[in-house]
Structure formats: C-alpha cells, structure tokens
C-alpha cells in the first residue's frame, strides 16, 4: 500500500529522487515477497491469492509481467473459490487489459450467473461486448444493468447514456 501510494504520488507530481525511487522499488519487492510467502504458507487461502493478485494488479503498466502474474493469481483464487463473483470481475478486467476479450466475457458471464443481481457484472459484460463489436449483446447486457441500479442515479445515467449511444449505432 505504501509503495503504491508513493508511486501514485510520484506519478501525479514531480519526478522522484533516486533515493525515493529505490525506496519505492524496495517496498514493491517487499510487498510481493510477503504476499508470495502467504500463498506458500497457506496455499488454499483464497485471500492470500487475491491479495497477491491485487498487488500485481496495482503494478499494471509499471512492472513487466504484472498482467500475467495478476491473472495467474486471480485464476488460482477463482479455483479456490469458484462461486465468488468479485474474483471473476477482477479476472475479467485483467483479461480485458490483456486483450483476451472472450476470456473476459466468460468471467463476466460467470459473475452474472453467480449473482444475478450484480449490476457490475452486466455492465462489464456490456463493455466487453462493445470491444468485441457485438452491439446486440452489449445492448442486452446494458438493459439488464439498468434493471439492477436505482433509476436516476449517476450510475443509471451513465449506463443509460451508453445504451442510447449503442442503439443509435445499431
């Protein structure tokens, strides 16, 4: 957390000094090492795998290979807790970033199946279908999203605006 915070602060403001860059690198390495140790000490602990995945996820775009390690960690977490829709959303998001749109769609569909009233699953599914250029499926997923969130809320407005744009294109 400290390393991520320091890194984000540095990105938002001036460049870090060499000493600060070294401190951030050390903290990142320490966080990864401790999270890996947790998975070794308790290999069936889904929280340990989720934590490792989240650490790697926070390093996307910063550390080489972070996407693959994040995906592998979340895949292990999903194996250990296959009925957790939140893990599937995280894995689907990483799959999207990696360009594995079909894999992302599978994960978002699984999340929606596991928790039928999970608006976030349908919303992410809709966006994956947009990337795949499957407008009809995206419209259907957005329609389902709108049924699950309070009408008039900012989330509802955002989803509704997307739906209207897709209908215009269709």
CSV table of N, CA, C and O in Angstrom, one decimal, residues 31-140:
chain,number,residue,atom,x,y,z
A,31,UNK,N,6.5,-6.1,-0.7
A,31,UNK,CA,5.0,-6.5,-0.7
A,31,UNK,C,4.8,-7.7,-1.5
A,31,UNK,O,4.1,-8.6,-1.1
A,32,UNK,N,5.5,-7.9,-2.7
A,32,UNK,CA,5.3,-9.1,-3.5
A,32,UNK,C,5.9,-10.3,-2.7
A,32,UNK,O,5.2,-11.3,-2.7
A,33,UNK,N,7.1,-10.1,-2.1
A,33,UNK,CA,7.7,-11.2,-1.4
A,33,UNK,C,6.8,-11.7,-0.3
A,33,UNK,O,6.6,-12.9,-0.1
A,34,UNK,N,6.2,-10.8,0.5
A,34,UNK,CA,5.4,-11.2,1.6
A,34,UNK,C,4.1,-11.8,1.1
A,34,UNK,O,3.6,-12.8,1.8
A,35,UNK,N,3.5,-11.3,0.1
A,35,UNK,CA,2.3,-11.9,-0.5
A,35,UNK,C,2.5,-13.3,-1.0
A,35,UNK,O,1.7,-14.2,-0.8
A,36,UNK,N,3.7,-13.5,-1.7
A,36,UNK,CA,4.0,-14.8,-2.1
A,36,UNK,C,4.2,-15.8,-1.0
A,36,UNK,O,3.8,-16.9,-1.0
A,37,UNK,N,4.9,-15.3,0.1
A,37,UNK,CA,5.1,-16.1,1.3
A,37,UNK,C,3.8,-16.5,1.8
A,37,UNK,O,3.6,-17.7,2.2
A,38,UNK,N,2.8,-15.6,1.8
A,38,UNK,CA,1.5,-16.0,2.4
A,38,UNK,C,0.8,-17.1,1.5
A,38,UNK,O,0.2,-18.0,2.1
A,39,UNK,N,1.0,-17.1,0.2
A,39,UNK,CA,0.5,-18.2,-0.6
A,39,UNK,C,1.2,-19.5,-0.4
A,39,UNK,O,0.6,-20.6,-0.6
A,40,UNK,N,2.5,-19.4,-0.1
A,40,UNK,CA,3.3,-20.6,0.2
A,40,UNK,C,2.9,-21.2,1.5
A,40,UNK,O,2.7,-22.4,1.7
A,41,UNK,N,2.7,-20.4,2.5
A,41,UNK,CA,2.3,-20.8,3.9
A,41,UNK,C,0.9,-21.3,3.9
A,41,UNK,O,0.6,-22.2,4.7
A,42,UNK,N,0.1,-20.8,3.1
A,42,UNK,CA,-1.4,-21.2,3.1
A,42,UNK,C,-1.9,-21.2,1.7
A,42,UNK,O,-2.6,-20.4,1.2
A,43,UNK,N,-1.5,-22.3,0.9
A,43,UNK,CA,-1.8,-22.3,-0.5
A,43,UNK,C,-3.3,-22.5,-0.8
A,43,UNK,O,-3.6,-22.2,-2.0
A,44,UNK,N,-4.1,-22.8,0.2
A,44,UNK,CA,-5.5,-22.9,-0.1
A,44,UNK,C,-6.3,-21.7,0.4
A,44,UNK,O,-7.5,-21.7,0.4
A,45,UNK,N,-5.6,-20.7,0.8
A,45,UNK,CA,-6.2,-19.4,1.3
A,45,UNK,C,-6.5,-18.5,0.2
A,45,UNK,O,-5.6,-17.9,-0.4
A,46,UNK,N,-7.8,-18.4,-0.2
A,46,UNK,CA,-8.2,-17.6,-1.3
A,46,UNK,C,-7.8,-16.1,-1.1
A,46,UNK,O,-7.4,-15.4,-2.0
A,47,UNK,N,-7.8,-15.6,0.1
A,47,UNK,CA,-7.5,-14.2,0.4
A,47,UNK,C,-6.0,-13.9,0.1
A,47,UNK,O,-5.7,-12.9,-0.4
A,48,UNK,N,-5.2,-14.9,0.4
A,48,UNK,CA,-3.7,-14.7,0.1
A,48,UNK,C,-3.5,-14.6,-1.4
A,48,UNK,O,-2.8,-13.7,-1.9
A,49,UNK,N,-4.2,-15.4,-2.2
A,49,UNK,CA,-4.1,-15.3,-3.6
A,49,UNK,C,-4.7,-14.1,-4.2
A,49,UNK,O,-4.1,-13.4,-5.1
A,50,UNK,N,-5.8,-13.7,-3.6
A,50,UNK,CA,-6.5,-12.4,-4.1
A,50,UNK,C,-5.5,-11.2,-3.7
A,50,UNK,O,-5.4,-10.3,-4.6
A,51,UNK,N,-4.9,-11.2,-2.6
A,51,UNK,CA,-4.0,-10.2,-2.2
A,51,UNK,C,-2.8,-10.1,-3.2
A,51,UNK,O,-2.5,-9.0,-3.6
A,52,UNK,N,-2.3,-11.2,-3.5
A,52,UNK,CA,-1.1,-11.3,-4.4
A,52,UNK,C,-1.6,-10.7,-5.8
A,52,UNK,O,-0.9,-9.9,-6.4
A,53,UNK,N,-2.8,-11.1,-6.2
A,53,UNK,CA,-3.3,-10.6,-7.5
A,53,UNK,C,-3.5,-9.1,-7.5
A,53,UNK,O,-3.2,-8.4,-8.4
A,54,UNK,N,-4.0,-8.6,-6.4
A,54,UNK,CA,-4.3,-7.2,-6.2
A,54,UNK,C,-2.9,-6.4,-6.3
A,54,UNK,O,-2.9,-5.3,-6.9
A,55,UNK,N,-1.9,-6.9,-5.6
A,55,UNK,CA,-0.6,-6.3,-5.7
A,55,UNK,C,-0.1,-6.2,-7.1
A,55,UNK,O,0.3,-5.1,-7.6
A,56,UNK,N,-0.2,-7.3,-7.8
A,56,UNK,CA,0.3,-7.3,-9.2
A,56,UNK,C,-0.6,-6.4,-10.0
A,56,UNK,O,-0.1,-5.7,-10.9
A,57,UNK,N,-1.9,-6.4,-9.8
A,57,UNK,CA,-2.9,-5.5,-10.5
A,57,UNK,C,-2.5,-4.1,-10.3
A,57,UNK,O,-2.6,-3.3,-11.3
A,58,UNK,N,-2.1,-3.7,-9.1
A,58,UNK,CA,-1.7,-2.3,-8.9
A,58,UNK,C,-0.4,-1.9,-9.6
A,58,UNK,O,0.0,-0.7,-9.7
A,59,UNK,N,0.3,-2.9,-10.1
A,59,UNK,CA,1.6,-2.7,-10.8
A,59,UNK,C,1.4,-2.7,-12.3
A,59,UNK,O,2.4,-2.6,-13.0
A,60,UNK,N,0.2,-2.9,-12.8
A,60,UNK,CA,0.0,-2.9,-14.2
A,60,UNK,C,0.5,-1.6,-14.8
A,60,UNK,O,0.2,-0.5,-14.4
A,61,UNK,N,1.2,-1.8,-15.9
A,61,UNK,CA,1.8,-0.6,-16.6
A,61,UNK,C,3.1,-0.1,-15.9
A,61,UNK,O,3.7,0.9,-16.4
A,62,UNK,N,3.4,-0.7,-14.8
A,62,UNK,CA,4.6,-0.2,-14.1
A,62,UNK,C,5.7,-1.3,-14.1
A,62,UNK,O,6.9,-1.0,-14.3
A,63,UNK,N,5.3,-2.6,-13.9
A,63,UNK,CA,6.2,-3.7,-13.8
A,63,UNK,C,6.0,-4.7,-15.0
A,63,UNK,O,4.8,-5.1,-15.2
A,64,UNK,N,7.0,-5.1,-15.6
A,64,UNK,CA,6.9,-6.1,-16.7
A,64,UNK,C,6.4,-7.4,-16.1
A,64,UNK,O,6.8,-7.8,-15.1
A,65,UNK,N,5.4,-7.9,-16.8
A,65,UNK,CA,4.9,-9.2,-16.4
A,65,UNK,C,3.8,-9.2,-15.4
A,65,UNK,O,3.2,-10.2,-15.0
A,66,UNK,N,3.5,-7.9,-14.9
A,66,UNK,CA,2.5,-7.8,-13.9
A,66,UNK,C,1.1,-8.4,-14.3
A,66,UNK,O,0.4,-9.0,-13.5
A,67,UNK,N,0.7,-8.2,-15.6
A,67,UNK,CA,-0.6,-8.7,-16.0
A,67,UNK,C,-0.7,-10.2,-15.9
A,67,UNK,O,-1.6,-10.7,-15.4
A,68,UNK,N,0.4,-10.8,-16.4
A,68,UNK,CA,0.4,-12.3,-16.3
A,68,UNK,C,0.3,-12.8,-14.9
A,68,UNK,O,-0.4,-13.8,-14.6
A,69,UNK,N,1.1,-12.2,-14.0
A,69,UNK,CA,1.1,-12.6,-12.6
A,69,UNK,C,-0.2,-12.3,-11.9
A,69,UNK,O,-0.7,-13.1,-11.1
A,70,UNK,N,-0.8,-11.2,-12.3
A,70,UNK,CA,-2.1,-10.8,-11.7
A,70,UNK,C,-3.1,-11.9,-12.1
A,70,UNK,O,-3.9,-12.4,-11.3
A,71,UNK,N,-3.1,-12.2,-13.4
A,71,UNK,CA,-4.1,-13.1,-14.0
A,71,UNK,C,-3.9,-14.5,-13.3
A,71,UNK,O,-4.9,-15.1,-12.9
A,72,UNK,N,-2.7,-14.9,-13.2
A,72,UNK,CA,-2.4,-16.3,-12.6
A,72,UNK,C,-2.8,-16.3,-11.1
A,72,UNK,O,-3.4,-17.3,-10.7
A,73,UNK,N,-2.6,-15.2,-10.4
A,73,UNK,CA,-3.0,-15.2,-9.0
A,73,UNK,C,-4.5,-15.2,-8.9
A,73,UNK,O,-5.1,-15.9,-8.0
A,74,UNK,N,-5.2,-14.4,-9.7
A,74,UNK,CA,-6.7,-14.4,-9.7
A,74,UNK,C,-7.3,-15.8,-10.2
A,74,UNK,O,-8.3,-16.2,-9.6
A,75,UNK,N,-6.6,-16.4,-11.1
A,75,UNK,CA,-7.1,-17.7,-11.6
A,75,UNK,C,-7.0,-18.7,-10.4
A,75,UNK,O,-7.9,-19.5,-10.3
A,76,UNK,N,-5.9,-18.7,-9.7
A,76,UNK,CA,-5.8,-19.6,-8.5
A,76,UNK,C,-6.9,-19.3,-7.5
A,76,UNK,O,-7.5,-20.2,-6.9
A,77,UNK,N,-7.1,-18.0,-7.2
A,77,UNK,CA,-8.2,-17.6,-6.3
A,77,UNK,C,-9.5,-18.1,-6.8
A,77,UNK,O,-10.3,-18.6,-6.0
A,78,UNK,N,-9.8,-18.0,-8.1
A,78,UNK,CA,-11.1,-18.5,-8.6
A,78,UNK,C,-11.2,-20.0,-8.5
A,78,UNK,O,-12.3,-20.5,-8.1
A,79,UNK,N,-10.1,-20.7,-8.7
A,79,UNK,CA,-10.1,-22.2,-8.5
A,79,UNK,C,-10.5,-22.5,-7.0
A,79,UNK,O,-11.2,-23.5,-6.8
A,80,UNK,N,-9.9,-21.7,-6.1
A,80,UNK,CA,-10.2,-22.0,-4.7
A,80,UNK,C,-11.6,-21.5,-4.2
A,80,UNK,O,-12.2,-22.1,-3.3
A,81,UNK,N,-12.1,-20.5,-4.9
A,81,UNK,CA,-13.5,-20.0,-4.5
A,81,UNK,C,-14.3,-19.7,-5.8
A,81,UNK,O,-14.5,-18.6,-6.2
A,82,UNK,N,-14.7,-20.8,-6.5
A,82,UNK,CA,-15.3,-20.6,-7.8
A,82,UNK,C,-16.7,-19.9,-7.8
A,82,UNK,O,-17.2,-19.5,-8.8
A,83,UNK,N,-17.3,-19.7,-6.6
A,83,UNK,CA,-18.6,-19.1,-6.5
A,83,UNK,C,-18.5,-17.6,-6.1
A,83,UNK,O,-19.5,-17.0,-5.9
A,84,UNK,N,-17.3,-17.1,-6.1
A,84,UNK,CA,-17.1,-15.7,-5.7
A,84,UNK,C,-17.2,-14.8,-7.0
A,84,UNK,O,-16.2,-14.8,-7.8
A,85,UNK,N,-18.2,-14.0,-7.2
A,85,UNK,CA,-18.4,-13.2,-8.4
A,85,UNK,C,-17.4,-12.1,-8.4
A,85,UNK,O,-17.0,-11.6,-9.5
A,86,UNK,N,-16.9,-11.6,-7.3
A,86,UNK,CA,-16.0,-10.5,-7.3
A,86,UNK,C,-14.6,-10.9,-7.9
A,86,UNK,O,-14.0,-10.1,-8.6
A,87,UNK,N,-14.2,-12.1,-7.6
A,87,UNK,CA,-12.9,-12.6,-8.1
A,87,UNK,C,-13.1,-12.7,-9.7
A,87,UNK,O,-12.1,-12.4,-10.4
A,88,UNK,N,-14.2,-13.1,-10.1
A,88,UNK,CA,-14.4,-13.2,-11.6
A,88,UNK,C,-14.4,-11.8,-12.3
A,88,UNK,O,-13.9,-11.7,-13.4
A,89,UNK,N,-14.9,-10.8,-11.6
A,89,UNK,CA,-14.9,-9.5,-12.1
A,89,UNK,C,-13.4,-9.0,-12.3
A,89,UNK,O,-13.0,-8.5,-13.3
A,90,UNK,N,-12.6,-9.2,-11.2
A,90,UNK,CA,-11.2,-8.9,-11.3
A,90,UNK,C,-10.5,-9.6,-12.4
A,90,UNK,O,-9.7,-9.0,-13.1
A,91,UNK,N,-10.7,-10.9,-12.5
A,91,UNK,CA,-10.0,-11.7,-13.5
A,91,UNK,C,-10.5,-11.2,-14.9
A,91,UNK,O,-9.7,-11.1,-15.8
A,92,UNK,N,-11.8,-11.0,-15.0
A,92,UNK,CA,-12.3,-10.5,-16.3
A,92,UNK,C,-11.7,-9.1,-16.7
A,92,UNK,O,-11.3,-8.9,-17.9
A,93,UNK,N,-11.5,-8.2,-15.7
A,93,UNK,CA,-10.9,-7.0,-16.0
A,93,UNK,C,-9.4,-7.1,-16.5
A,93,UNK,O,-9.0,-6.4,-17.4
A,94,UNK,N,-8.7,-8.0,-15.9
A,94,UNK,CA,-7.3,-8.3,-16.3
A,94,UNK,C,-7.3,-8.9,-17.6
A,94,UNK,O,-6.5,-8.5,-18.5
A,95,UNK,N,-8.2,-9.8,-17.9
A,95,UNK,CA,-8.3,-10.4,-19.2
A,95,UNK,C,-8.6,-9.4,-20.3
A,95,UNK,O,-8.0,-9.4,-21.4
A,96,UNK,N,-9.4,-8.4,-20.0
A,96,UNK,CA,-9.7,-7.3,-20.9
A,96,UNK,C,-8.4,-6.6,-21.2
A,96,UNK,O,-8.1,-6.3,-22.4
A,97,UNK,N,-7.6,-6.2,-20.2
A,97,UNK,CA,-6.4,-5.5,-20.4
A,97,UNK,C,-5.4,-6.3,-21.2
A,97,UNK,O,-4.5,-5.7,-21.9
A,98,UNK,N,-5.4,-7.6,-21.1
A,98,UNK,CA,-4.5,-8.4,-21.8
A,98,UNK,C,-5.0,-8.7,-23.2
A,98,UNK,O,-4.3,-9.4,-24.0
A,99,UNK,N,-6.2,-8.2,-23.6
A,99,UNK,CA,-6.7,-8.4,-24.9
A,99,UNK,C,-7.4,-9.7,-25.1
A,99,UNK,O,-7.8,-10.0,-26.2
A,100,UNK,N,-7.7,-10.4,-24.0
A,100,UNK,CA,-8.4,-11.7,-24.1
A,100,UNK,C,-9.9,-11.4,-23.8
A,100,UNK,O,-10.4,-11.6,-22.7
A,101,UNK,N,-10.5,-10.9,-24.8
A,101,UNK,CA,-11.9,-10.4,-24.7
A,101,UNK,C,-12.9,-11.6,-24.4
A,101,UNK,O,-13.8,-11.5,-23.6
A,102,UNK,N,-12.7,-12.7,-25.1
A,102,UNK,CA,-13.5,-13.9,-24.9
A,102,UNK,C,-13.4,-14.4,-23.5
A,102,UNK,O,-14.4,-14.8,-22.8
A,103,UNK,N,-12.1,-14.4,-23.0
A,103,UNK,CA,-11.9,-14.8,-21.6
A,103,UNK,C,-12.6,-13.8,-20.6
A,103,UNK,O,-13.2,-14.3,-19.6
A,104,UNK,N,-12.6,-12.5,-20.9
A,104,UNK,CA,-13.2,-11.6,-20.1
A,104,UNK,C,-14.7,-11.8,-20.1
A,104,UNK,O,-15.4,-11.8,-19.0
A,105,UNK,N,-15.3,-12.0,-21.3
A,105,UNK,CA,-16.7,-12.2,-21.4
A,105,UNK,C,-17.1,-13.5,-20.6
A,105,UNK,O,-18.1,-13.4,-19.8
A,106,UNK,N,-16.3,-14.5,-20.7
A,106,UNK,CA,-16.6,-15.7,-19.9
A,106,UNK,C,-16.7,-15.4,-18.4
A,106,UNK,O,-17.5,-15.9,-17.7
A,107,UNK,N,-15.7,-14.6,-17.9
A,107,UNK,CA,-15.6,-14.3,-16.5
A,107,UNK,C,-16.8,-13.4,-16.1
A,107,UNK,O,-17.4,-13.6,-15.0
A,108,UNK,N,-17.1,-12.4,-16.9
A,108,UNK,CA,-18.3,-11.5,-16.5
A,108,UNK,C,-19.6,-12.3,-16.6
A,108,UNK,O,-20.5,-12.1,-15.7
A,109,UNK,N,-19.7,-13.2,-17.5
A,109,UNK,CA,-20.9,-14.0,-17.6
A,109,UNK,C,-21.0,-14.9,-16.3
A,109,UNK,O,-22.1,-15.1,-15.8
A,110,UNK,N,-19.9,-15.5,-15.9
A,110,UNK,CA,-19.9,-16.3,-14.7
A,110,UNK,C,-20.3,-15.5,-13.5
A,110,UNK,O,-21.1,-16.0,-12.7
A,111,UNK,N,-19.8,-14.3,-13.4
A,111,UNK,CA,-20.1,-13.4,-12.3
A,111,UNK,C,-21.6,-13.1,-12.3
A,111,UNK,O,-22.3,-13.2,-11.2
A,112,UNK,N,-22.2,-12.8,-13.4
A,112,UNK,CA,-23.6,-12.5,-13.5
A,112,UNK,C,-24.4,-13.8,-13.2
A,112,UNK,O,-25.5,-13.7,-12.6
A,113,UNK,N,-24.0,-14.9,-13.6
A,113,UNK,CA,-24.7,-16.2,-13.3
A,113,UNK,C,-24.6,-16.5,-11.8
A,113,UNK,O,-25.6,-16.9,-11.2
A,114,UNK,N,-23.5,-16.2,-11.2
A,114,UNK,CA,-23.3,-16.5,-9.8
A,114,UNK,C,-24.2,-15.5,-8.9
A,114,UNK,O,-24.6,-15.9,-7.8
A,115,UNK,N,-24.3,-14.3,-9.4
A,115,UNK,CA,-25.0,-13.3,-8.6
A,115,UNK,C,-25.9,-12.5,-9.6
A,115,UNK,O,-25.4,-11.5,-10.2
A,116,UNK,N,-27.1,-13.0,-9.8
A,116,UNK,CA,-28.0,-12.5,-10.8
A,116,UNK,C,-28.3,-11.0,-10.7
A,116,UNK,O,-28.7,-10.3,-11.7
A,117,UNK,N,-28.2,-10.4,-9.5
A,117,UNK,CA,-28.5,-9.0,-9.3
A,117,UNK,C,-27.2,-8.2,-9.2
A,117,UNK,O,-27.2,-7.1,-8.6
A,118,UNK,N,-26.1,-8.6,-9.8
A,118,UNK,CA,-24.8,-7.9,-9.7
A,118,UNK,C,-24.7,-7.0,-11.0
A,118,UNK,O,-24.2,-7.5,-12.0
A,119,UNK,N,-25.1,-5.8,-10.8
A,119,UNK,CA,-25.1,-4.9,-11.9
A,119,UNK,C,-23.7,-4.7,-12.5
A,119,UNK,O,-23.6,-4.6,-13.8
A,120,UNK,N,-22.7,-4.7,-11.7
A,120,UNK,CA,-21.3,-4.5,-12.2
A,120,UNK,C,-20.9,-5.6,-13.2
A,120,UNK,O,-20.2,-5.4,-14.1
A,121,UNK,N,-21.4,-6.8,-13.0
A,121,UNK,CA,-21.1,-7.9,-13.9
A,121,UNK,C,-21.7,-7.7,-15.2
A,121,UNK,O,-21.0,-7.8,-16.3
A,122,UNK,N,-22.9,-7.2,-15.3
A,122,UNK,CA,-23.6,-6.9,-16.6
A,122,UNK,C,-23.0,-5.7,-17.2
A,122,UNK,O,-22.8,-5.7,-18.5
A,123,UNK,N,-22.6,-4.7,-16.5
A,123,UNK,CA,-22.0,-3.5,-17.0
A,123,UNK,C,-20.7,-3.9,-17.7
A,123,UNK,O,-20.4,-3.4,-18.8
A,124,UNK,N,-19.8,-4.6,-17.0
A,124,UNK,CA,-18.6,-5.0,-17.5
A,124,UNK,C,-18.7,-5.9,-18.7
A,124,UNK,O,-18.0,-5.8,-19.7
A,125,UNK,N,-19.7,-6.8,-18.7
A,125,UNK,CA,-20.0,-7.7,-19.8
A,125,UNK,C,-20.4,-6.8,-21.0
A,125,UNK,O,-20.0,-7.1,-22.1
A,126,UNK,N,-21.2,-5.8,-20.8
A,126,UNK,CA,-21.6,-4.9,-21.9
A,126,UNK,C,-20.4,-4.3,-22.5
A,126,UNK,O,-20.3,-4.2,-23.8
A,127,UNK,N,-19.5,-3.8,-21.7
A,127,UNK,CA,-18.3,-3.1,-22.3
A,127,UNK,C,-17.4,-4.1,-23.0
A,127,UNK,O,-16.8,-3.8,-24.0
A,128,UNK,N,-17.3,-5.4,-22.5
A,128,UNK,CA,-16.5,-6.4,-23.3
A,128,UNK,C,-17.2,-6.7,-24.6
A,128,UNK,O,-16.5,-6.8,-25.6
A,129,UNK,N,-18.5,-6.7,-24.7
A,129,UNK,CA,-19.2,-6.9,-26.0
A,129,UNK,C,-19.0,-5.7,-26.9
A,129,UNK,O,-18.9,-5.9,-28.1
A,130,UNK,N,-18.9,-4.5,-26.3
A,130,UNK,CA,-18.5,-3.3,-27.2
A,130,UNK,C,-17.2,-3.5,-27.8
A,130,UNK,O,-17.0,-3.3,-29.0
A,131,UNK,N,-16.2,-3.9,-27.1
A,131,UNK,CA,-14.9,-4.2,-27.6
A,131,UNK,C,-14.9,-5.3,-28.7
A,131,UNK,O,-14.2,-5.2,-29.7
A,132,UNK,N,-15.7,-6.3,-28.5
A,132,UNK,CA,-15.9,-7.4,-29.5
A,132,UNK,C,-16.7,-7.0,-30.7
A,132,UNK,O,-16.8,-7.7,-31.6
A,133,UNK,N,-17.3,-5.8,-30.6
A,133,UNK,CA,-18.2,-5.3,-31.6
A,133,UNK,C,-19.5,-6.1,-31.8
A,133,UNK,O,-20.0,-6.2,-32.9
A,134,UNK,N,-20.0,-6.6,-30.7
A,134,UNK,CA,-21.2,-7.3,-30.6
A,134,UNK,C,-22.3,-6.4,-30.0
A,134,UNK,O,-22.5,-6.5,-28.8
A,135,UNK,N,-22.8,-5.5,-30.8
A,135,UNK,CA,-23.7,-4.5,-30.3
A,135,UNK,C,-25.0,-5.1,-29.7
A,135,UNK,O,-25.4,-4.6,-28.6
A,136,UNK,N,-25.5,-6.1,-30.3
A,136,UNK,CA,-26.8,-6.6,-29.7
A,136,UNK,C,-26.6,-7.2,-28.3
A,136,UNK,O,-27.4,-7.0,-27.4
A,137,UNK,N,-25.5,-7.9,-28.1
A,137,UNK,CA,-25.2,-8.5,-26.8
A,137,UNK,C,-24.9,-7.4,-25.8
A,137,UNK,O,-25.3,-7.4,-24.6
A,138,UNK,N,-24.2,-6.3,-26.2
A,138,UNK,CA,-23.9,-5.2,-25.4
A,138,UNK,C,-25.2,-4.5,-24.9
A,138,UNK,O,-25.4,-4.1,-23.8
A,139,UNK,N,-26.1,-4.3,-25.9
A,139,UNK,CA,-27.4,-3.7,-25.5
A,139,UNK,C,-28.2,-4.5,-24.5
A,139,UNK,O,-28.7,-4.0,-23.5
A,140,UNK,N,-28.2,-5.8,-24.7
A,140,UNK,CA,-28.9,-6.7,-23.8
A,140,UNK,C,-28.3,-6.6,-22.4
A,140,UNK,O,-29.0,-6.5,-21.4
